[in-house]
């Protein structure tokens, strides 16, 4: 008779496995509603296209309505169902305006399963003594405050719906090591703050099945 020796699992790995068991498999995206900010160009546009190909319904939010229309037309032309809706969203606006945009995004398909906070700006590459106050404030307003406000109002809706959801904030390695982008003091500061904000907010939602993560 042989004795089975239990396989040792490093505590951190076990903890990650326990968390993963509560999350849906990555491939089960069919029918999910995903709200993407900064969707009119770059990463945001590509997120929308890839999510639609995976079977998601997409709410595309940005300021440039003509580009959003083009994106949604491209997605919907290749589907017999409406899979993409455009919502005007300016993440530098005040909270009341952003809340109204989030409400429209929620109503587009009746709910939101996931939010991707992608809207952001890099700003100029300048010495910390040369950057203007206006550029500093615009970068933080867009990258940090805007993401917080959209998360706040989407999170409220997710909590009220009792269905939960996921909030994904697009950060940058520059928030971890500013030397990787010398001169981008406002951008790096905004991303470092976003990392911290994400950690704090995720603890707030822990018991409400709303998951907030940073990528």
Tab-separated table of C-alpha atoms in Angstrom:
chain	number	residue	atom	x	y	z
A	1	UNK	CA	0.000	0.000	0.000
A	2	UNK	CA	1.394	3.349	-1.016
A	3	UNK	CA	0.795	6.596	0.773
A	4	UNK	CA	-0.196	9.588	-1.327
A	5	UNK	CA	1.786	12.678	-0.402
A	6	UNK	CA	-0.340	15.848	-0.772
A	7	UNK	CA	0.989	18.144	-3.461
A	8	UNK	CA	2.352	21.342	-1.975
A	9	UNK	CA	0.763	24.493	-3.372
A	10	UNK	CA	2.457	27.786	-2.588
A	11	UNK	CA	0.015	29.908	-0.490
A	12	UNK	CA	-0.042	32.813	-2.947
A	13	UNK	CA	-0.818	30.437	-5.827
A	14	UNK	CA	-3.606	28.820	-3.828
A	15	UNK	CA	-5.079	32.226	-3.052
A	16	UNK	CA	-5.042	33.166	-6.749
A	17	UNK	CA	-6.701	29.858	-7.634
A	18	UNK	CA	-9.447	30.492	-5.100
A	19	UNK	CA	-10.126	33.913	-6.624
A	20	UNK	CA	-10.126	32.476	-10.150
A	21	UNK	CA	-12.759	29.914	-9.186
A	22	UNK	CA	-15.218	32.760	-8.584
A	23	UNK	CA	-14.602	34.346	-11.988
A	24	UNK	CA	-16.036	33.278	-15.311
A	25	UNK	CA	-13.790	31.548	-17.864
A	26	UNK	CA	-12.286	34.028	-20.310
A	27	UNK	CA	-13.890	32.304	-23.291
A	28	UNK	CA	-17.458	32.586	-22.007
A	29	UNK	CA	-18.127	36.035	-23.474
A	30	UNK	CA	-21.102	35.328	-25.712
A	31	UNK	CA	-23.884	37.827	-24.995
A	32	UNK	CA	-21.946	39.836	-22.402
A	33	UNK	CA	-22.383	43.619	-22.489
A	34	UNK	CA	-19.103	45.542	-22.284
A	35	UNK	CA	-18.803	49.335	-21.992
A	36	UNK	CA	-15.520	50.634	-23.435
A	37	UNK	CA	-14.384	54.229	-22.911
A	38	UNK	CA	-12.017	55.956	-25.309
A	39	UNK	CA	-13.487	53.699	-27.988
A	40	UNK	CA	-13.113	55.908	-31.047
A	41	UNK	CA	-9.456	55.071	-31.773
A	42	UNK	CA	-6.415	53.058	-30.738
A	43	UNK	CA	-6.736	50.361	-28.090
A	44	UNK	CA	-10.351	51.250	-27.349
A	45	UNK	CA	-11.423	50.656	-30.934
A	46	UNK	CA	-9.546	47.354	-31.072
A	47	UNK	CA	-11.115	46.256	-27.772
A	48	UNK	CA	-14.562	46.854	-29.257
A	49	UNK	CA	-13.823	44.936	-32.454
A	50	UNK	CA	-12.301	41.955	-30.629
A	51	UNK	CA	-15.095	41.823	-28.064
A	52	UNK	CA	-17.718	41.889	-30.813
A	53	UNK	CA	-15.935	39.035	-32.603
A	54	UNK	CA	-16.078	37.089	-29.329
A	55	UNK	CA	-19.854	37.471	-29.194
A	56	UNK	CA	-20.120	40.451	-26.853
A	57	UNK	CA	-22.466	43.366	-27.217
A	58	UNK	CA	-20.453	46.565	-27.056
A	59	UNK	CA	-21.266	50.056	-25.812
A	60	UNK	CA	-18.643	52.347	-27.333
A	61	UNK	CA	-18.070	55.608	-25.469
A	62	UNK	CA	-15.996	58.593	-26.629
A	63	UNK	CA	-16.240	62.241	-27.677
A	64	UNK	CA	-15.824	61.795	-31.436
A	65	UNK	CA	-19.267	60.776	-32.601
A	66	UNK	CA	-18.342	60.318	-36.258
A	67	UNK	CA	-15.666	57.763	-35.401
A	68	UNK	CA	-17.984	55.952	-33.008
A	69	UNK	CA	-20.638	55.704	-35.717
A	70	UNK	CA	-18.090	54.277	-38.143
A	71	UNK	CA	-16.981	51.720	-35.546
A	72	UNK	CA	-20.513	50.632	-34.665
A	73	UNK	CA	-21.505	50.425	-38.337
A	74	UNK	CA	-18.516	48.166	-38.988
A	75	UNK	CA	-19.508	45.843	-36.142
A	76	UNK	CA	-23.233	45.793	-36.886
A	77	UNK	CA	-22.784	45.276	-40.629
A	78	UNK	CA	-21.195	41.912	-39.915
A	79	UNK	CA	-23.989	40.763	-37.597
A	80	UNK	CA	-27.689	40.046	-37.980
A	81	UNK	CA	-28.189	41.594	-34.531
A	82	UNK	CA	-27.269	45.015	-33.138
A	83	UNK	CA	-24.020	44.320	-31.315
A	84	UNK	CA	-22.667	47.849	-30.895
A	85	UNK	CA	-24.147	51.115	-29.655
A	86	UNK	CA	-22.427	54.507	-29.545
A	87	UNK	CA	-22.635	56.773	-26.502
A	88	UNK	CA	-21.165	60.267	-26.328
A	89	UNK	CA	-18.829	60.365	-23.337
A	90	UNK	CA	-16.360	63.038	-22.257
A	91	UNK	CA	-14.410	61.768	-19.252
A	92	UNK	CA	-13.178	65.299	-18.492
A	93	UNK	CA	-16.757	66.477	-17.910
A	94	UNK	CA	-18.322	67.003	-14.485
A	95	UNK	CA	-19.811	64.158	-12.494
A	96	UNK	CA	-23.421	64.951	-13.392
A	97	UNK	CA	-22.656	64.807	-17.116
A	98	UNK	CA	-20.696	61.573	-16.790
A	99	UNK	CA	-23.470	60.014	-14.711
A	100	UNK	CA	-25.963	60.832	-17.482
A	101	UNK	CA	-23.691	59.217	-20.089
A	102	UNK	CA	-23.315	56.104	-17.929
A	103	UNK	CA	-27.106	55.871	-17.611
A	104	UNK	CA	-27.417	55.944	-21.421
A	105	UNK	CA	-24.723	53.284	-21.686
A	106	UNK	CA	-26.537	51.093	-19.166
A	107	UNK	CA	-29.857	51.509	-20.947
A	108	UNK	CA	-28.377	50.705	-24.376
A	109	UNK	CA	-28.683	46.953	-23.738
A	110	UNK	CA	-30.400	46.988	-20.340
A	111	UNK	CA	-27.293	46.350	-18.249
A	112	UNK	CA	-23.477	46.294	-18.297
A	113	UNK	CA	-21.467	43.184	-17.449
A	114	UNK	CA	-18.049	44.810	-17.711
A	115	UNK	CA	-16.495	48.250	-17.988
A	116	UNK	CA	-13.127	48.858	-19.637
A	117	UNK	CA	-11.797	52.243	-18.532
A	118	UNK	CA	-9.547	52.875	-21.509
A	119	UNK	CA	-9.867	56.637	-22.142
A	120	UNK	CA	-6.622	58.440	-21.474
A	121	UNK	CA	-3.963	60.855	-22.687
A	122	UNK	CA	-0.187	60.743	-22.464
A	123	UNK	CA	0.499	64.454	-22.525
A	124	UNK	CA	3.839	65.986	-23.404
A	125	UNK	CA	7.307	64.774	-22.491
A	126	UNK	CA	8.665	67.640	-20.436
A	127	UNK	CA	10.747	68.347	-17.387
A	128	UNK	CA	8.791	68.534	-14.147
A	129	UNK	CA	9.762	72.199	-13.926
A	130	UNK	CA	8.532	72.965	-17.451
A	131	UNK	CA	5.134	71.260	-17.555
A	132	UNK	CA	2.238	73.694	-17.250
A	133	UNK	CA	-0.427	73.502	-14.585
A	134	UNK	CA	-3.048	73.185	-17.327
A	135	UNK	CA	-1.377	70.140	-18.875
A	136	UNK	CA	-0.906	68.520	-15.468
A	137	UNK	CA	-4.569	69.004	-14.554
A	138	UNK	CA	-5.853	67.838	-17.953
A	139	UNK	CA	-3.809	64.631	-17.791
A	140	UNK	CA	-4.956	63.758	-14.274
A	141	UNK	CA	-8.528	64.792	-15.037
A	142	UNK	CA	-8.643	62.444	-18.019
A	143	UNK	CA	-6.641	59.476	-16.765
A	144	UNK	CA	-7.532	59.444	-13.077
A	145	UNK	CA	-10.620	61.491	-12.232
A	146	UNK	CA	-12.473	60.463	-15.376
A	147	UNK	CA	-11.805	56.774	-14.760
A	148	UNK	CA	-12.894	57.111	-11.142
A	149	UNK	CA	-16.153	58.846	-12.055
A	150	UNK	CA	-17.084	56.325	-14.750
A	151	UNK	CA	-16.232	53.474	-12.337
A	152	UNK	CA	-18.272	55.127	-9.621
A	153	UNK	CA	-21.473	55.392	-11.628
A	154	UNK	CA	-21.152	52.045	-13.397
A	155	UNK	CA	-20.357	50.413	-10.046
A	156	UNK	CA	-23.490	51.899	-8.513
A	157	UNK	CA	-25.611	50.445	-11.299
A	158	UNK	CA	-23.946	47.046	-10.942
A	159	UNK	CA	-24.587	47.024	-7.204
A	160	UNK	CA	-28.212	48.061	-7.638
A	161	UNK	CA	-28.809	45.367	-10.255
A	162	UNK	CA	-27.588	42.649	-7.850
A	163	UNK	CA	-25.869	40.992	-10.836
A	164	UNK	CA	-22.359	42.260	-10.179
A	165	UNK	CA	-19.808	42.766	-12.920
A	166	UNK	CA	-16.210	43.594	-13.751
A	167	UNK	CA	-14.403	46.933	-13.966
A	168	UNK	CA	-11.071	46.913	-15.796
A	169	UNK	CA	-8.818	49.972	-15.625
A	170	UNK	CA	-6.155	50.287	-18.316
A	171	UNK	CA	-3.006	51.401	-16.534
A	172	UNK	CA	0.653	51.464	-17.594
A	173	UNK	CA	3.974	50.128	-16.434
A	174	UNK	CA	4.974	53.796	-16.276
A	175	UNK	CA	2.919	54.008	-13.114
A	176	UNK	CA	5.262	51.477	-11.518
A	177	UNK	CA	8.588	52.839	-12.745
A	178	UNK	CA	8.662	56.421	-13.993
A	179	UNK	CA	12.155	55.977	-15.418
A	180	UNK	CA	10.598	53.968	-18.241
A	181	UNK	CA	9.112	57.200	-19.598
A	182	UNK	CA	11.348	60.043	-18.531
A	183	UNK	CA	9.668	63.423	-18.607
A	184	UNK	CA	6.121	62.065	-18.440
A	185	UNK	CA	5.558	63.196	-14.864
A	186	UNK	CA	1.828	63.861	-15.236
A	187	UNK	CA	1.136	60.624	-17.127
A	188	UNK	CA	3.185	58.435	-14.790
A	189	UNK	CA	1.679	60.083	-11.715
A	190	UNK	CA	-1.837	59.550	-13.049
A	191	UNK	CA	-1.202	55.855	-13.701
A	192	UNK	CA	0.431	55.283	-10.317
A	193	UNK	CA	-2.602	56.903	-8.706
A	194	UNK	CA	-4.908	54.754	-10.832
A	195	UNK	CA	-3.192	51.598	-9.561
A	196	UNK	CA	-3.777	52.720	-5.980
A	197	UNK	CA	-7.362	53.777	-6.696
A	198	UNK	CA	-8.111	50.395	-8.245
A	199	UNK	CA	-6.822	48.568	-5.176
A	200	UNK	CA	-8.911	50.673	-2.793
A	201	UNK	CA	-12.093	50.492	-4.867
A	202	UNK	CA	-11.766	46.731	-5.351
A	203	UNK	CA	-11.861	46.339	-1.568
A	204	UNK	CA	-15.003	48.481	-1.452
A	205	UNK	CA	-16.782	46.152	-3.883
A	206	UNK	CA	-15.443	42.898	-2.466
A	207	UNK	CA	-18.759	41.729	-0.997
A	208	UNK	CA	-20.911	42.930	-3.899
A	209	UNK	CA	-19.552	40.672	-6.661
A	210	UNK	CA	-18.167	43.685	-8.523
A	211	UNK	CA	-14.539	43.042	-9.429
A	212	UNK	CA	-12.166	45.910	-10.202
A	213	UNK	CA	-8.777	45.127	-11.669
A	214	UNK	CA	-5.930	47.057	-13.314
A	215	UNK	CA	-4.149	46.083	-16.527
